[in-house]
PDB file of C-alpha atoms in Angstrom:
ATOM      1  CA  UNK A   1     -46.586  43.133 -58.698  1.00 48.00           C
ATOM      2  CA  UNK A   2     -46.911  44.795 -55.372  1.00 52.00           C
ATOM      3  CA  UNK A   3     -44.597  43.769 -52.490  1.00 54.00           C
ATOM      4  CA  UNK A   4     -46.463  42.254 -49.582  1.00 59.00           C
ATOM      5  CA  UNK A   5     -46.320  43.849 -46.161  1.00 54.00           C
ATOM      6  CA  UNK A   6     -44.352  40.894 -44.733  1.00 61.00           C
ATOM      7  CA  UNK A   7     -41.716  40.918 -47.450  1.00 65.00           C
ATOM      8  CA  UNK A   8     -41.274  44.616 -47.016  1.00 60.00           C
ATOM      9  CA  UNK A   9     -40.659  44.263 -43.311  1.00 66.00           C
ATOM     10  CA  UNK A  10     -38.146  41.478 -43.875  1.00 68.00           C
ATOM     11  CA  UNK A  11     -36.253  43.530 -46.449  1.00 69.00           C
ATOM     12  CA  UNK A  12     -36.047  46.494 -44.151  1.00 68.00           C
ATOM     13  CA  UNK A  13     -34.810  44.336 -41.267  1.00 72.00           C
ATOM     14  CA  UNK A  14     -32.153  42.781 -43.525  1.00 75.00           C
ATOM     15  CA  UNK A  15     -30.941  46.187 -44.689  1.00 75.00           C
ATOM     16  CA  UNK A  16     -30.815  47.490 -41.091  1.00 73.00           C
ATOM     17  CA  UNK A  17     -28.830  44.394 -40.060  1.00 73.00           C
ATOM     18  CA  UNK A  18     -26.351  44.883 -42.900  1.00 77.00           C
ATOM     19  CA  UNK A  19     -25.857  48.508 -41.984  1.00 73.00           C
ATOM     20  CA  UNK A  20     -25.319  47.600 -38.333  1.00 75.00           C
ATOM     21  CA  UNK A  21     -22.706  44.981 -39.275  1.00 75.00           C
ATOM     22  CA  UNK A  22     -21.013  47.418 -41.618  1.00 76.00           C
ATOM     23  CA  UNK A  23     -20.846  50.026 -38.873  1.00 72.00           C
ATOM     24  CA  UNK A  24     -19.431  47.488 -36.391  1.00 76.00           C
ATOM     25  CA  UNK A  25     -16.733  46.455 -38.868  1.00 77.00           C
ATOM     26  CA  UNK A  26     -15.755  50.043 -39.537  1.00 78.00           C
ATOM     27  CA  UNK A  27     -15.520  50.688 -35.768  1.00 75.00           C
ATOM     28  CA  UNK A  28     -13.208  47.634 -35.280  1.00 74.00           C
ATOM     29  CA  UNK A  29     -10.984  48.788 -38.129  1.00 75.00           C
ATOM     30  CA  UNK A  30     -10.817  52.237 -36.586  1.00 75.00           C
ATOM     31  CA  UNK A  31      -9.727  50.746 -33.255  1.00 72.00           C
ATOM     32  CA  UNK A  32      -7.016  48.697 -34.930  1.00 70.00           C
ATOM     33  CA  UNK A  33      -5.667  51.843 -36.660  1.00 67.00           C
ATOM     34  CA  UNK A  34      -5.694  53.763 -33.386  1.00 66.00           C
ATOM     35  CA  UNK A  35      -3.917  50.942 -31.616  1.00 63.00           C
ATOM     36  CA  UNK A  36      -1.244  50.875 -34.293  1.00 60.00           C
ATOM     37  CA  UNK A  37      -0.745  54.599 -33.997  1.00 58.00           C
ATOM     38  CA  UNK A  38      -0.551  54.623 -30.203  1.00 54.00           C
ATOM     39  CA  UNK A  39       1.556  51.443 -29.905  1.00 55.00           C
ATOM     40  CA  UNK A  40       3.033  50.424 -33.239  1.00 52.00           C
ATOM     41  CA  UNK A  41       5.413  47.885 -31.618  1.00 53.00           C
ATOM     42  CA  UNK A  42       2.789  46.167 -29.542  1.00 54.00           C
ATOM     43  CA  UNK A  43       2.110  43.384 -32.034  1.00 54.00           C
ATOM     44  CA  UNK A  44       5.768  42.881 -32.593  1.00 57.00           C
ATOM     45  CA  UNK A  45       6.442  42.812 -28.885  1.00 54.00           C
ATOM     46  CA  UNK A  46       3.687  40.313 -28.403  1.00 53.00           C
ATOM     47  CA  UNK A  47       5.169  38.066 -31.043  1.00 53.00           C
ATOM     48  CA  UNK A  48       8.614  38.473 -29.551  1.00 56.00           C
ATOM     49  CA  UNK A  49       7.296  37.664 -26.043  1.00 52.00           C
ATOM     50  CA  UNK A  50       5.497  34.635 -27.356  1.00 58.00           C
ATOM     51  CA  UNK A  51       8.651  33.482 -29.041  1.00 58.00           C
ATOM     52  CA  UNK A  52      10.756  34.010 -25.874  1.00 51.00           C
ATOM     53  CA  UNK A  53       8.188  32.277 -23.741  1.00 57.00           C
ATOM     54  CA  UNK A  54       8.046  29.357 -26.142  1.00 60.00           C
ATOM     55  CA  UNK A  55      11.857  29.063 -26.247  1.00 60.00           C
ATOM     56  CA  UNK A  56      12.049  29.268 -22.405  1.00 61.00           C
ATOM     57  CA  UNK A  57       9.415  26.617 -22.081  1.00 60.00           C
ATOM     58  CA  UNK A  58      11.261  24.381 -24.530  1.00 60.00           C
ATOM     59  CA  UNK A  59      14.543  24.962 -22.759  1.00 64.00           C
ATOM     60  CA  UNK A  60      13.007  24.121 -19.362  1.00 65.00           C
ATOM     61  CA  UNK A  61      11.436  20.986 -20.793  1.00 59.00           C
ATOM     62  CA  UNK A  62      14.737  20.022 -22.364  1.00 62.00           C
ATOM     63  CA  UNK A  63      16.641  20.548 -19.095  1.00 66.00           C
ATOM     64  CA  UNK A  64      14.037  18.559 -17.141  1.00 66.00           C
ATOM     65  CA  UNK A  65      14.222  15.780 -19.700  1.00 66.00           C
ATOM     66  CA  UNK A  66      18.043  15.721 -19.560  1.00 64.00           C
ATOM     67  CA  UNK A  67      17.952  15.688 -15.738  1.00 64.00           C
ATOM     68  CA  UNK A  68      15.495  12.809 -15.785  1.00 65.00           C
ATOM     69  CA  UNK A  69      17.639  10.934 -18.286  1.00 61.00           C
ATOM     70  CA  UNK A  70      20.730  11.641 -16.193  1.00 59.00           C
ATOM     71  CA  UNK A  71      19.008  10.392 -13.029  1.00 59.00           C
ATOM     72  CA  UNK A  72      17.869   7.299 -14.844  1.00 58.00           C
ATOM     73  CA  UNK A  73      21.405   6.693 -16.145  1.00 50.00           C
ATOM     74  CA  UNK A  74      22.918   7.196 -12.687  1.00 51.00           C
ATOM     75  CA  UNK A  75      20.348   4.821 -11.154  1.00 51.00           C
ATOM     76  CA  UNK A  76      21.094   2.186 -13.772  1.00 50.00           C
ATOM     77  CA  UNK A  77      24.817   2.640 -13.330  1.00 46.00           C
ATOM     78  CA  UNK A  78      24.549   2.411  -9.547  1.00 46.00           C
ATOM     79  CA  UNK A  79      22.343  -0.670  -9.812  1.00 44.00           C
ATOM     80  CA  UNK A  80      24.816  -2.196 -12.334  1.00 43.00           C
ATOM     81  CA  UNK A  81      27.693  -1.326 -10.007  1.00 40.00           C
ATOM     82  CA  UNK A  82      25.922  -2.933  -7.077  1.00 41.00           C
ATOM     83  CA  UNK A  83      25.242  -6.029  -9.105  1.00 42.00           C
ATOM     84  CA  UNK A  84      28.856  -6.211 -10.211  1.00 39.00           C
ATOM     85  CA  UNK A  85      30.051  -5.664  -6.651  1.00 38.00           C
ATOM     86  CA  UNK A  86      27.714  -8.370  -5.395  1.00 41.00           C
ATOM     87  CA  UNK A  87      28.872 -10.685  -8.152  1.00 39.00           C
ATOM     88  CA  UNK A  88      32.459 -10.446  -6.895  1.00 38.00           C
ATOM     89  CA  UNK A  89      31.772  -9.796  -3.246  1.00 49.00           C
ATOM     90  CA  UNK A  90      32.560 -13.340  -2.094  1.00 78.00           C
ATOM     91  CA  UNK A  91      36.052 -13.735  -3.513  1.00 81.00           C
ATOM     92  CA  UNK A  92      39.502 -14.213  -2.246  1.00 84.00           C
ATOM     93  CA  UNK A  93      42.375 -12.560  -4.138  1.00 86.00           C
ATOM     94  CA  UNK A  94      46.109 -12.912  -3.758  1.00 86.00           C
ATOM     95  CA  UNK A  95      48.425 -15.907  -3.722  1.00 89.00           C
ATOM     96  CA  UNK A  96      49.008 -16.238   0.018  1.00 88.00           C
ATOM     97  CA  UNK A  97      45.340 -15.859   0.876  1.00 85.00           C
ATOM     98  CA  UNK A  98      44.305 -18.493  -1.657  1.00 89.00           C
ATOM     99  CA  UNK A  99      47.056 -20.905  -0.558  1.00 89.00           C
ATOM    100  CA  UNK A 100      45.751 -20.669   3.024  1.00 85.00           C
ATOM    101  CA  UNK A 101      42.214 -21.163   1.704  1.00 85.00           C
ATOM    102  CA  UNK A 102      43.300 -24.338  -0.120  1.00 89.00           C
ATOM    103  CA  UNK A 103      45.115 -25.635   2.968  1.00 86.00           C
ATOM    104  CA  UNK A 104      41.992 -25.134   5.087  1.00 81.00           C
ATOM    105  CA  UNK A 105      40.019 -27.330   2.716  1.00 76.00           C
ATOM    106  CA  UNK A 106      37.057 -24.928   2.771  1.00 77.00           C
ATOM    107  CA  UNK A 107      34.687 -24.747  -0.149  1.00 81.00           C
ATOM    108  CA  UNK A 108      35.908 -22.996  -3.291  1.00 85.00           C
ATOM    109  CA  UNK A 109      33.599 -22.618  -6.228  1.00 87.00           C
ATOM    110  CA  UNK A 110      36.185 -21.712  -8.859  1.00 89.00           C
ATOM    111  CA  UNK A 111      39.667 -20.300  -9.256  1.00 92.00           C
ATOM    112  CA  UNK A 112      40.557 -17.813 -11.985  1.00 93.00           C
ATOM    113  CA  UNK A 113      44.196 -17.727 -13.061  1.00 93.00           C
ATOM    114  CA  UNK A 114      45.810 -15.146 -15.322  1.00 90.00           C
ATOM    115  CA  UNK A 115      46.519 -16.472 -18.784  1.00 88.00           C
ATOM    116  CA  UNK A 116      50.195 -16.742 -19.717  1.00 84.00           C
ATOM    117  CA  UNK A 117      53.414 -18.072 -18.290  1.00 79.00           C
ATOM    118  CA  UNK A 118      53.183 -19.244 -14.683  1.00 82.00           C
ATOM    119  CA  UNK A 119      55.886 -18.554 -12.075  1.00 82.00           C
ATOM    120  CA  UNK A 120      56.402 -19.125  -8.363  1.00 84.00           C
ATOM    121  CA  UNK A 121      53.562 -19.983  -5.930  1.00 87.00           C
ATOM    122  CA  UNK A 122      50.922 -19.801  -8.667  1.00 89.00           C
ATOM    123  CA  UNK A 123      52.049 -23.301  -9.743  1.00 90.00           C
ATOM    124  CA  UNK A 124      51.516 -24.609  -6.221  1.00 90.00           C
ATOM    125  CA  UNK A 125      48.009 -23.134  -6.234  1.00 90.00           C
ATOM    126  CA  UNK A 126      47.214 -24.840  -9.515  1.00 90.00           C
ATOM    127  CA  UNK A 127      48.519 -28.162  -8.289  1.00 90.00           C
ATOM    128  CA  UNK A 128      46.530 -28.041  -5.043  1.00 90.00           C
ATOM    129  CA  UNK A 129      43.420 -26.916  -6.910  1.00 90.00           C
ATOM    130  CA  UNK A 130      43.716 -29.884  -9.329  1.00 90.00           C
ATOM    131  CA  UNK A 131      44.206 -32.260  -6.404  1.00 89.00           C
ATOM    132  CA  UNK A 132      41.061 -30.873  -4.781  1.00 87.00           C
ATOM    133  CA  UNK A 133      39.214 -31.068  -8.131  1.00 87.00           C
ATOM    134  CA  UNK A 134      38.437 -27.372  -8.081  1.00 89.00           C
ATOM    135  CA  UNK A 135      37.505 -25.767 -11.408  1.00 89.00           C
ATOM    136  CA  UNK A 136      40.404 -23.771 -12.870  1.00 91.00           C
ATOM    137  CA  UNK A 137      39.749 -21.079 -15.473  1.00 90.00           C
ATOM    138  CA  UNK A 138      42.418 -19.142 -17.358  1.00 91.00           C
ATOM    139  CA  UNK A 139      41.382 -15.567 -18.142  1.00 90.00           C
ATOM    140  CA  UNK A 140      43.004 -12.339 -19.276  1.00 89.00           C
ATOM    141  CA  UNK A 141      44.345  -9.866 -16.727  1.00 88.00           C
ATOM    142  CA  UNK A 142      41.534  -7.458 -17.576  1.00 88.00           C
ATOM    143  CA  UNK A 143      38.974  -9.890 -16.187  1.00 88.00           C
ATOM    144  CA  UNK A 144      40.888 -10.273 -12.937  1.00 88.00           C
ATOM    145  CA  UNK A 145      41.263  -6.490 -12.671  1.00 87.00           C
ATOM    146  CA  UNK A 146      37.486  -6.226 -12.805  1.00 85.00           C
ATOM    147  CA  UNK A 147      37.107  -8.733 -10.027  1.00 85.00           C
ATOM    148  CA  UNK A 148      39.708  -7.497  -7.543  1.00 80.00           C
ATOM    149  CA  UNK A 149      42.640  -5.111  -7.003  1.00 78.00           C
ATOM    150  CA  UNK A 150      46.181  -6.442  -6.486  1.00 80.00           C
ATOM    151  CA  UNK A 151      45.067  -9.970  -7.310  1.00 85.00           C
ATOM    152  CA  UNK A 152      48.579 -11.205  -8.095  1.00 87.00           C
ATOM    153  CA  UNK A 153      47.230 -13.193 -11.024  1.00 89.00           C
ATOM    154  CA  UNK A 154      44.781 -15.344  -9.184  1.00 91.00           C
ATOM    155  CA  UNK A 155      41.235 -14.943  -7.769  1.00 91.00           C
ATOM    156  CA  UNK A 156      39.069 -17.572  -6.023  1.00 89.00           C
ATOM    157  CA  UNK A 157      35.299 -17.432  -5.993  1.00 88.00           C
ATOM    158  CA  UNK A 158      33.988 -18.762  -2.682  1.00 84.00           C
ATOM    159  CA  UNK A 159      30.625 -19.081  -0.914  1.00 82.00           C
ATOM    160  CA  UNK A 160      29.532 -16.153   1.273  1.00 81.00           C
ATOM    161  CA  UNK A 161      31.618 -15.684   4.418  1.00 83.00           C
ATOM    162  CA  UNK A 162      30.219 -17.837   7.187  1.00 86.00           C
ATOM    163  CA  UNK A 163      29.817 -15.627  10.274  1.00 92.00           C
ATOM    164  CA  UNK A 164      29.552 -17.486  13.516  1.00 93.00           C
ATOM    165  CA  UNK A 165      27.558 -16.999  16.726  1.00 94.00           C
ATOM    166  CA  UNK A 166      29.056 -15.637  19.983  1.00 95.00           C
ATOM    167  CA  UNK A 167      28.461 -18.973  21.662  1.00 94.00           C
ATOM    168  CA  UNK A 168      30.703 -20.650  19.074  1.00 95.00           C
ATOM    169  CA  UNK A 169      33.580 -18.321  20.057  1.00 96.00           C
ATOM    170  CA  UNK A 170      33.080 -19.123  23.745  1.00 96.00           C
ATOM    171  CA  UNK A 171      32.873 -22.827  22.915  1.00 95.00           C
ATOM    172  CA  UNK A 172      36.163 -22.581  20.973  1.00 94.00           C
ATOM    173  CA  UNK A 173      37.871 -21.225  24.128  1.00 94.00           C
ATOM    174  CA  UNK A 174      36.373 -23.978  26.298  1.00 94.00           C
ATOM    175  CA  UNK A 175      37.501 -26.667  23.883  1.00 94.00           C
ATOM    176  CA  UNK A 176      41.066 -25.343  24.075  1.00 93.00           C
ATOM    177  CA  UNK A 177      40.757 -25.156  27.886  1.00 94.00           C
ATOM    178  CA  UNK A 178      41.635 -21.428  27.760  1.00 94.00           C
ATOM    179  CA  UNK A 179      40.158 -18.278  29.149  1.00 95.00           C
ATOM    180  CA  UNK A 180      38.080 -16.562  26.420  1.00 96.00           C
ATOM    181  CA  UNK A 181      40.088 -13.922  24.582  1.00 97.00           C
ATOM    182  CA  UNK A 182      37.759 -11.848  22.308  1.00 97.00           C
ATOM    183  CA  UNK A 183      38.216  -8.741  20.234  1.00 97.00           C
ATOM    184  CA  UNK A 184      35.305  -6.310  19.710  1.00 96.00           C
ATOM    185  CA  UNK A 185      35.537  -3.782  16.833  1.00 95.00           C
ATOM    186  CA  UNK A 186      33.363  -0.706  17.152  1.00 92.00           C
ATOM    187  CA  UNK A 187      33.044   1.043  13.767  1.00 88.00           C
ATOM    188  CA  UNK A 188      36.080  -0.103  11.762  1.00 91.00           C
ATOM    189  CA  UNK A 189      35.270   1.054   8.250  1.00 89.00           C
ATOM    190  CA  UNK A 190      38.629   0.601   6.470  1.00 90.00           C
ATOM    191  CA  UNK A 191      38.946  -2.961   5.075  1.00 90.00           C
ATOM    192  CA  UNK A 192      42.708  -2.722   5.190  1.00 91.00           C
ATOM    193  CA  UNK A 193      42.606  -2.007   8.907  1.00 93.00           C
ATOM    194  CA  UNK A 194      40.073  -4.814   9.418  1.00 94.00           C
ATOM    195  CA  UNK A 195      42.220  -7.298   7.523  1.00 93.00           C
ATOM    196  CA  UNK A 196      45.338  -6.338   9.469  1.00 95.00           C
ATOM    197  CA  UNK A 197      43.484  -6.706  12.775  1.00 96.00           C
ATOM    198  CA  UNK A 198      42.216 -10.151  11.832  1.00 96.00           C
ATOM    199  CA  UNK A 199      45.736 -11.197  10.864  1.00 95.00           C
ATOM    200  CA  UNK A 200      47.158  -9.950  14.143  1.00 96.00           C
ATOM    201  CA  UNK A 201      44.386 -11.493  16.188  1.00 96.00           C
ATOM    202  CA  UNK A 202      44.766 -14.886  14.507  1.00 95.00           C
ATOM    203  CA  UNK A 203      48.566 -15.012  15.136  1.00 95.00           C
ATOM    204  CA  UNK A 204      47.988 -13.968  18.786  1.00 95.00           C
ATOM    205  CA  UNK A 205      45.502 -16.744  19.498  1.00 94.00           C
ATOM    206  CA  UNK A 206      42.386 -14.595  19.854  1.00 96.00           C
ATOM    207  CA  UNK A 207      39.396 -16.884  19.914  1.00 96.00           C
ATOM    208  CA  UNK A 208      37.060 -14.637  17.935  1.00 96.00           C
ATOM    209  CA  UNK A 209      36.185 -11.173  16.734  1.00 97.00           C
ATOM    210  CA  UNK A 210      32.815  -9.470  17.131  1.00 96.00           C
ATOM    211  CA  UNK A 211      31.658  -6.695  14.768  1.00 95.00           C
ATOM    212  CA  UNK A 212      28.411  -4.754  14.424  1.00 93.00           C
ATOM    213  CA  UNK A 213      26.231  -5.084  11.308  1.00 87.00           C
ATOM    214  CA  UNK A 214      26.138  -1.270  10.977  1.00 83.00           C
ATOM    215  CA  UNK A 215      29.048   1.163  10.788  1.00 80.00           C
ATOM    216  CA  UNK A 216      31.617  -1.589  10.271  1.00 86.00           C
ATOM    217  CA  UNK A 217      33.117  -3.088   7.107  1.00 88.00           C
ATOM    218  CA  UNK A 218      32.093  -6.698   6.415  1.00 88.00           C
ATOM    219  CA  UNK A 219      34.449  -9.486   5.417  1.00 89.00           C
ATOM    220  CA  UNK A 220      35.074  -8.963   1.705  1.00 84.00           C
ATOM    221  CA  UNK A 221      37.794  -9.715  -0.779  1.00 79.00           C
ATOM    222  CA  UNK A 222      40.006  -6.842   0.381  1.00 84.00           C
ATOM    223  CA  UNK A 223      39.768  -7.887   4.002  1.00 89.00           C
ATOM    224  CA  UNK A 224      40.550 -11.485   3.131  1.00 85.00           C
ATOM    225  CA  UNK A 225      43.573 -10.484   1.042  1.00 83.00           C
ATOM    226  CA  UNK A 226      45.046  -8.095   3.597  1.00 89.00           C
ATOM    227  CA  UNK A 227      44.607 -10.740   6.313  1.00 89.00           C
ATOM    228  CA  UNK A 228      46.715 -13.093   4.072  1.00 84.00           C
ATOM    229  CA  UNK A 229      44.164 -15.834   4.662  1.00 82.00           C
ATOM    230  CA  UNK A 230      43.535 -15.296   8.348  1.00 90.00           C
ATOM    231  CA  UNK A 231      39.827 -14.946   7.694  1.00 89.00           C
ATOM    232  CA  UNK A 232      39.868 -18.617   6.857  1.00 86.00           C
ATOM    233  CA  UNK A 233      40.729 -19.540  10.465  1.00 90.00           C
ATOM    234  CA  UNK A 234      39.306 -16.647  12.554  1.00 94.00           C
ATOM    235  CA  UNK A 235      35.791 -16.906  14.001  1.00 95.00           C
ATOM    236  CA  UNK A 236      33.966 -13.683  13.332  1.00 95.00           C
ATOM    237  CA  UNK A 237      30.497 -12.909  14.718  1.00 95.00           C
ATOM    238  CA  UNK A 238      28.307 -10.138  13.329  1.00 93.00           C
ATOM    239  CA  UNK A 239      25.749  -8.770  15.791  1.00 93.00           C
ATOM    240  CA  UNK A 240      22.853  -6.294  15.650  1.00 91.00           C
ATOM    241  CA  UNK A 241      23.643  -4.518  18.960  1.00 92.00           C
ATOM    242  CA  UNK A 242      27.112  -4.280  20.462  1.00 93.00           C
ATOM    243  CA  UNK A 243      25.843  -3.146  23.840  1.00 94.00           C
ATOM    244  CA  UNK A 244      23.560  -6.186  24.203  1.00 94.00           C
ATOM    245  CA  UNK A 245      26.514  -8.309  23.217  1.00 95.00           C
ATOM    246  CA  UNK A 246      28.750  -6.668  25.802  1.00 95.00           C
ATOM    247  CA  UNK A 247      26.171  -7.357  28.525  1.00 95.00           C
ATOM    248  CA  UNK A 248      25.988 -10.995  27.445  1.00 94.00           C
ATOM    249  CA  UNK A 249      29.789 -11.331  27.643  1.00 95.00           C
ATOM    250  CA  UNK A 250      29.747  -9.869  31.151  1.00 95.00           C
ATOM    251  CA  UNK A 251      27.151 -12.491  32.172  1.00 94.00           C
ATOM    252  CA  UNK A 252      29.568 -15.092  30.837  1.00 94.00           C
ATOM    253  CA  UNK A 253      32.201 -13.776  33.221  1.00 94.00           C
ATOM    254  CA  UNK A 254      34.348 -11.761  30.771  1.00 95.00           C
ATOM    255  CA  UNK A 255      35.950  -8.423  31.610  1.00 96.00           C
ATOM    256  CA  UNK A 256      35.271  -5.851  28.908  1.00 96.00           C
ATOM    257  CA  UNK A 257      38.104  -3.368  28.422  1.00 95.00           C
ATOM    258  CA  UNK A 258      37.820  -0.442  26.107  1.00 94.00           C
ATOM    259  CA  UNK A 259      40.641   1.577  24.544  1.00 93.00           C
ATOM    260  CA  UNK A 260      40.254   5.354  24.947  1.00 90.00           C
ATOM    261  CA  UNK A 261      42.793   8.128  24.538  1.00 85.00           C
ATOM    262  CA  UNK A 262      41.296  10.000  27.572  1.00 85.00           C
ATOM    263  CA  UNK A 263      41.565   6.998  29.958  1.00 90.00           C
ATOM    264  CA  UNK A 264      43.731   7.278  33.047  1.00 90.00           C
ATOM    265  CA  UNK A 265      45.147   3.729  33.057  1.00 93.00           C
ATOM    266  CA  UNK A 266      48.018   2.894  30.696  1.00 94.00           C
ATOM    267  CA  UNK A 267      47.483  -0.438  28.896  1.00 94.00           C
ATOM    268  CA  UNK A 268      50.616  -2.153  30.326  1.00 94.00           C
ATOM    269  CA  UNK A 269      49.556  -1.309  33.901  1.00 94.00           C
ATOM    270  CA  UNK A 270      46.213  -3.084  33.503  1.00 95.00           C
ATOM    271  CA  UNK A 271      45.724  -6.797  34.270  1.00 94.00           C
ATOM    272  CA  UNK A 272      44.820  -8.395  30.943  1.00 94.00           C
ATOM    273  CA  UNK A 273      44.734 -12.021  32.109  1.00 93.00           C
ATOM    274  CA  UNK A 274      41.622 -14.113  32.554  1.00 93.00           C
ATOM    275  CA  UNK A 275      38.367 -13.991  30.483  1.00 96.00           C
ATOM    276  CA  UNK A 276      38.721 -10.854  28.410  1.00 96.00           C
ATOM    277  CA  UNK A 277      37.110  -8.800  25.651  1.00 96.00           C
ATOM    278  CA  UNK A 278      39.053  -5.856  24.252  1.00 96.00           C
ATOM    279  CA  UNK A 279      37.244  -3.109  22.359  1.00 96.00           C
ATOM    280  CA  UNK A 280      38.936  -1.202  19.550  1.00 94.00           C
ATOM    281  CA  UNK A 281      37.152   1.924  18.386  1.00 91.00           C
ATOM    282  CA  UNK A 282      36.811   3.405  14.889  1.00 85.00           C
ATOM    283  CA  UNK A 283      39.706   5.105  13.071  1.00 75.00           C
ATOM    284  CA  UNK A 284      38.417   8.665  13.493  1.00 75.00           C
ATOM    285  CA  UNK A 285      36.049   8.710  16.469  1.00 80.00           C
ATOM    286  CA  UNK A 286      37.026   5.835  18.723  1.00 85.00           C
ATOM    287  CA  UNK A 287      34.327   4.006  20.677  1.00 90.00           C
ATOM    288  CA  UNK A 288      30.717   5.178  20.679  1.00 90.00           C
ATOM    289  CA  UNK A 289      29.401   6.741  23.841  1.00 90.00           C
ATOM    290  CA  UNK A 290      27.225   3.815  25.012  1.00 92.00           C
ATOM    291  CA  UNK A 291      29.985   1.240  24.305  1.00 93.00           C
ATOM    292  CA  UNK A 292      32.411   3.352  26.344  1.00 92.00           C
ATOM    293  CA  UNK A 293      29.926   3.553  29.214  1.00 92.00           C
ATOM    294  CA  UNK A 294      29.336  -0.173  29.126  1.00 93.00           C
ATOM    295  CA  UNK A 295      33.042  -1.013  29.349  1.00 94.00           C
ATOM    296  CA  UNK A 296      34.280  -2.285  32.697  1.00 94.00           C
ATOM    297  CA  UNK A 297      37.676  -0.542  32.344  1.00 94.00           C
ATOM    298  CA  UNK A 298      39.216   1.981  29.994  1.00 95.00           C
ATOM    299  CA  UNK A 299      42.876   1.911  29.025  1.00 95.00           C
ATOM    300  CA  UNK A 300      45.045   4.079  26.844  1.00 92.00           C
ATOM    301  CA  UNK A 301      48.258   3.900  24.837  1.00 92.00           C
ATOM    302  CA  UNK A 302      50.570   6.742  25.864  1.00 91.00           C
ATOM    303  CA  UNK A 303      51.387   9.283  23.130  1.00 86.00           C
ATOM    304  CA  UNK A 304      54.573  11.389  23.276  1.00 84.00           C
ATOM    305  CA  UNK A 305      54.704  12.865  19.799  1.00 79.00           C
ATOM    306  CA  UNK A 306      52.697  15.597  18.159  1.00 77.00           C
ATOM    307  CA  UNK A 307      50.420  13.079  16.427  1.00 76.00           C
ATOM    308  CA  UNK A 308      47.925  12.023  19.135  1.00 71.00           C
ATOM    309  CA  UNK A 309      46.342   8.992  17.468  1.00 76.00           C
ATOM    310  CA  UNK A 310      47.377   5.613  16.088  1.00 83.00           C
ATOM    311  CA  UNK A 311      46.074   3.527  13.264  1.00 87.00           C
ATOM    312  CA  UNK A 312      43.321   1.189  14.535  1.00 90.00           C
ATOM    313  CA  UNK A 313      45.206  -1.944  13.491  1.00 92.00           C
ATOM    314  CA  UNK A 314      48.377  -0.713  15.235  1.00 93.00           C
ATOM    315  CA  UNK A 315      46.474   0.052  18.436  1.00 92.00           C
ATOM    316  CA  UNK A 316      44.876  -3.363  18.310  1.00 94.00           C
ATOM    317  CA  UNK A 317      48.261  -5.041  17.821  1.00 95.00           C
ATOM    318  CA  UNK A 318      49.846  -3.227  20.767  1.00 95.00           C
ATOM    319  CA  UNK A 319      47.046  -4.106  23.235  1.00 96.00           C
ATOM    320  CA  UNK A 320      46.560  -7.627  21.943  1.00 96.00           C
ATOM    321  CA  UNK A 321      50.212  -8.541  22.373  1.00 95.00           C
ATOM    322  CA  UNK A 322      50.393  -6.999  25.812  1.00 95.00           C
ATOM    323  CA  UNK A 323      47.589  -9.421  26.753  1.00 95.00           C
ATOM    324  CA  UNK A 324      49.533 -12.243  25.105  1.00 95.00           C
ATOM    325  CA  UNK A 325      52.663 -11.378  27.138  1.00 95.00           C
ATOM    326  CA  UNK A 326      50.744 -11.316  30.404  1.00 94.00           C
ATOM    327  CA  UNK A 327      49.110 -14.659  29.628  1.00 91.00           C
ATOM    328  CA  UNK A 328      52.364 -16.514  28.913  1.00 86.00           C
TER     329      UNK A 328
END
């Protein structure tokens, strides 16, 4: 049977296509052989590079993941720490401070007492708390250690400290028929200094203390303990702007006197009688520039030793009691 013209053409085309494919495959194989001869390590290098790149990528991913996990852990720990701190922020620790708190008859939510044998003033605290029908809870020392340092075996949980208004301080002086005697603290960041200043001011008859909301420690458990309960009796105002407060006190007729080591007037040569507000600057930098400029008078405490600065609470005590002496 004779092959048709169409079938013949199709067969020839198929054979030509197969030859073309066979030629192309041989040419590719030839190129591979040439490449191997000219660069026998290329493939191996490519594999090695791919492996290094893969390991580097995995290492970077691992490091980024660990950093993210670490940041998450730190954030959670900080948040937890803030929560714990806030949980125990409004507490009073120490026997003397809590005794004064009980005497003042101010609100106390609960008193925690260390479990075990009781000695000394702790029995007086327990008795007064029972008389006032305050909840008493015995706990292990570990629990008290978490709540406060140097708690002396007793911690009281109280409502947030009740800051007053400036007008209340001035009203307190008027009710006592005395010239206003106010202390302004500009940037006291150490709670121990703040507590000591409050204690000195209360014993000296200062009518109130004014602190800024920023750059100044607030009344917390450490401040209350160091003050040995003086925070219970001292009026403390917390203001947004000290300079606006100073201007208001001037309008009320008070003289505003700042303490500055570069002043020309020595503190005991200055008249400290009459309506008065004394400014005590921060431990390291003193008064801020604007507060210094807004002061009516600047005074200094003379220094004769090689150390040219005093602790803020010591400076406050010296100037406060000079004013007390002059007012007697």
